[in-house]
Amino acid sequence: MCTVRRSWYGNMINIAIFLSLFALGFFVGRYKEARHFSDLQKRETALAYITTSNIKHVPEGMNNSVFVSGNVVVSIDYYKRILAALRGIFGGQIKSYTSLVERARREAVLRMKEQAEDFGMHHISNLKLETASVYKNSQNSLGSIEIFAYGTALK
Amino acid sequence: MRDIEITNLETLPGKTITQHLGMVQGNTVRAKHVGRDIMAGFKNIVGGELRGYTELLTESREESIDRMVDEARDLGANAILNVRFSTSSISAGASELYVYGTAVVVR
């Protein structure tokens, strides 16, 4: 009788922890995402004068070059992780992951552009983007992802 | 700024290549450390950027670039062209950062 009761309490505690992490992930994750998107928008408009291209071309009259790069490691929140796991059953687009990777990519490109701005450059040639899954945990395969952007800034 | 110029283009704007010295490379394998991992554990609940890891990878990448630059310097080069990067997950907690390019002498 006693052990049954203890395990019942244990289960309730587990469920409570799960639900609170779920809620925390949902509210905090969503708030942070919205804030990040508006921040990205602002910085992108400010740096729009730095043009980018992914071809190896040097526009006329640009004689100074410097290597620039930017990277970011991101992780998904608890709520989205659960959603993605559910998606794994039925298949289809995992929207929550799509937006995470998009955010990370825009952030990495912006960091690269900010570096170019510091050098006074106004064009980035041969922009390359690399995505890697880093620091995977052995238990769950979902680790963090790194986006690395690099290119040659010119003036 | 480094004494050896790095670019991922096939030429250096405003300069001419006088000599090709072959491929140079640099790599590093870095493991995450426990303190950063605990912070990352918290971050896994609310999501977002893992600043500790971002810094770690930036440092590691700098280190592999430095190794490549050292190799180029030993060859007597003053620029590295067509630089590429590659990242791979080696084991549960470690990543390898690899960088390679062509060492040249430019004028």
PDB file of C-alpha atoms in Angstrom, chain B residues 15-103:
ATOM      1  CA  LYS B  15      47.178  41.966 -56.391  1.00  0.00           C
ATOM      2  CA  THR B  16      48.747  39.432 -58.718  1.00  0.00           C
ATOM      3  CA  ILE B  17      49.733  35.881 -57.811  1.00  0.00           C
ATOM      4  CA  THR B  18      53.397  35.186 -58.464  1.00  0.00           C
ATOM      5  CA  GLN B  19      53.777  31.715 -56.990  1.00  0.00           C
ATOM      6  CA  HIS B  20      51.569  28.806 -55.873  1.00  0.00           C
ATOM      7  CA  LEU B  21      52.811  26.863 -52.863  1.00  0.00           C
ATOM      8  CA  GLY B  22      50.176  24.165 -52.502  1.00  0.00           C
ATOM      9  CA  MET B  23      47.491  23.392 -49.982  1.00  0.00           C
ATOM     10  CA  VAL B  24      47.735  24.341 -46.318  1.00  0.00           C
ATOM     11  CA  GLN B  25      45.438  23.187 -43.563  1.00  0.00           C
ATOM     12  CA  GLY B  26      44.688  23.451 -39.872  1.00  0.00           C
ATOM     13  CA  ASN B  27      42.396  21.581 -37.550  1.00  0.00           C
ATOM     14  CA  THR B  28      41.362  21.357 -33.923  1.00  0.00           C
ATOM     15  CA  VAL B  29      39.121  19.036 -31.966  1.00  0.00           C
ATOM     16  CA  ARG B  30      37.507  20.637 -28.958  1.00  0.00           C
ATOM     17  CA  ALA B  31      35.342  19.186 -26.252  1.00  0.00           C
ATOM     18  CA  LYS B  32      32.794  21.214 -24.340  1.00  0.00           C
ATOM     19  CA  HIS B  33      33.396  21.686 -20.638  1.00  0.00           C
ATOM     20  CA  VAL B  34      31.085  20.809 -17.803  1.00  0.00           C
ATOM     21  CA  GLY B  35      30.339  24.337 -16.578  1.00  0.00           C
ATOM     22  CA  ARG B  36      29.189  25.403 -19.993  1.00  0.00           C
ATOM     23  CA  ASP B  37      27.212  22.225 -20.334  1.00  0.00           C
ATOM     24  CA  ILE B  38      25.180  22.938 -17.217  1.00  0.00           C
ATOM     25  CA  MET B  39      24.257  26.382 -18.534  1.00  0.00           C
ATOM     26  CA  ALA B  40      23.360  24.806 -21.856  1.00  0.00           C
ATOM     27  CA  GLY B  41      21.097  22.399 -19.973  1.00  0.00           C
ATOM     28  CA  PHE B  42      19.076  25.346 -18.676  1.00  0.00           C
ATOM     29  CA  LYS B  43      19.017  26.881 -22.108  1.00  0.00           C
ATOM     30  CA  ASN B  44      17.561  23.691 -23.527  1.00  0.00           C
ATOM     31  CA  ILE B  45      14.343  24.487 -21.648  1.00  0.00           C
ATOM     32  CA  VAL B  46      13.758  27.981 -22.990  1.00  0.00           C
ATOM     33  CA  GLY B  47      15.690  27.698 -26.243  1.00  0.00           C
ATOM     34  CA  GLY B  48      17.751  30.354 -27.968  1.00  0.00           C
ATOM     35  CA  GLU B  49      21.432  31.010 -28.379  1.00  0.00           C
ATOM     36  CA  LEU B  50      23.991  29.033 -26.393  1.00  0.00           C
ATOM     37  CA  ARG B  51      26.548  31.809 -25.998  1.00  0.00           C
ATOM     38  CA  GLY B  52      29.138  29.597 -24.299  1.00  0.00           C
ATOM     39  CA  TYR B  53      29.163  27.209 -27.233  1.00  0.00           C
ATOM     40  CA  THR B  54      29.239  30.022 -29.772  1.00  0.00           C
ATOM     41  CA  GLU B  55      32.363  31.423 -28.098  1.00  0.00           C
ATOM     42  CA  LEU B  56      33.916  27.982 -27.824  1.00  0.00           C
ATOM     43  CA  LEU B  57      33.496  27.321 -31.524  1.00  0.00           C
ATOM     44  CA  THR B  58      34.752  30.790 -32.448  1.00  0.00           C
ATOM     45  CA  GLU B  59      37.913  30.220 -30.392  1.00  0.00           C
ATOM     46  CA  SER B  60      38.438  26.766 -31.867  1.00  0.00           C
ATOM     47  CA  ARG B  61      38.005  28.064 -35.372  1.00  0.00           C
ATOM     48  CA  GLU B  62      40.497  30.869 -34.694  1.00  0.00           C
ATOM     49  CA  GLU B  63      42.941  28.258 -33.483  1.00  0.00           C
ATOM     50  CA  SER B  64      42.615  26.138 -36.605  1.00  0.00           C
ATOM     51  CA  ILE B  65      43.035  29.258 -38.767  1.00  0.00           C
ATOM     52  CA  ASP B  66      46.187  30.096 -36.791  1.00  0.00           C
ATOM     53  CA  ARG B  67      47.584  26.629 -37.497  1.00  0.00           C
ATOM     54  CA  MET B  68      46.873  26.991 -41.185  1.00  0.00           C
ATOM     55  CA  VAL B  69      48.493  30.449 -41.205  1.00  0.00           C
ATOM     56  CA  ASP B  70      51.578  29.071 -39.427  1.00  0.00           C
ATOM     57  CA  GLU B  71      51.918  26.383 -42.065  1.00  0.00           C
ATOM     58  CA  ALA B  72      51.621  28.969 -44.829  1.00  0.00           C
ATOM     59  CA  ARG B  73      54.209  31.187 -43.141  1.00  0.00           C
ATOM     60  CA  ASP B  74      56.653  28.271 -43.002  1.00  0.00           C
ATOM     61  CA  LEU B  75      56.225  27.841 -46.747  1.00  0.00           C
ATOM     62  CA  GLY B  76      57.011  31.510 -47.281  1.00  0.00           C
ATOM     63  CA  ALA B  77      53.525  32.492 -48.435  1.00  0.00           C
ATOM     64  CA  ASN B  78      51.907  35.848 -47.832  1.00  0.00           C
ATOM     65  CA  ALA B  79      48.309  34.956 -48.659  1.00  0.00           C
ATOM     66  CA  ILE B  80      45.915  32.015 -48.533  1.00  0.00           C
ATOM     67  CA  LEU B  81      43.273  31.773 -51.220  1.00  0.00           C
ATOM     68  CA  ASN B  82      40.044  29.835 -51.571  1.00  0.00           C
ATOM     69  CA  VAL B  83      39.750  29.107 -47.861  1.00  0.00           C
ATOM     70  CA  ARG B  84      37.034  26.608 -46.875  1.00  0.00           C
ATOM     71  CA  PHE B  85      35.738  25.377 -43.552  1.00  0.00           C
ATOM     72  CA  SER B  86      34.309  22.112 -42.424  1.00  0.00           C
ATOM     73  CA  THR B  87      32.766  21.141 -39.091  1.00  0.00           C
ATOM     74  CA  SER B  88      32.069  17.631 -37.960  1.00  0.00           C
ATOM     75  CA  SER B  89      30.767  16.047 -34.837  1.00  0.00           C
ATOM     76  CA  ILE B  90      33.384  13.518 -33.755  1.00  0.00           C
ATOM     77  CA  SER B  91      31.891  12.054 -30.594  1.00  0.00           C
ATOM     78  CA  ALA B  92      29.132  12.913 -28.129  1.00  0.00           C
ATOM     79  CA  GLY B  93      30.825  16.002 -26.726  1.00  0.00           C
ATOM     80  CA  ALA B  94      33.487  16.942 -29.242  1.00  0.00           C
ATOM     81  CA  SER B  95      33.607  18.679 -32.605  1.00  0.00           C
ATOM     82  CA  GLU B  96      36.342  19.001 -35.160  1.00  0.00           C
ATOM     83  CA  LEU B  97      36.915  22.244 -37.001  1.00  0.00           C
ATOM     84  CA  TYR B  98      38.930  21.970 -40.154  1.00  0.00           C
ATOM     85  CA  VAL B  99      40.101  24.766 -42.417  1.00  0.00           C
ATOM     86  CA  TYR B 100      42.061  24.546 -45.651  1.00  0.00           C
ATOM     87  CA  GLY B 101      43.190  26.714 -48.513  1.00  0.00           C
ATOM     88  CA  THR B 102      45.902  27.349 -51.075  1.00  0.00           C
ATOM     89  CA  ALA B 103      49.055  29.168 -50.011  1.00  0.00           C
TER      90      ALA B 103
END
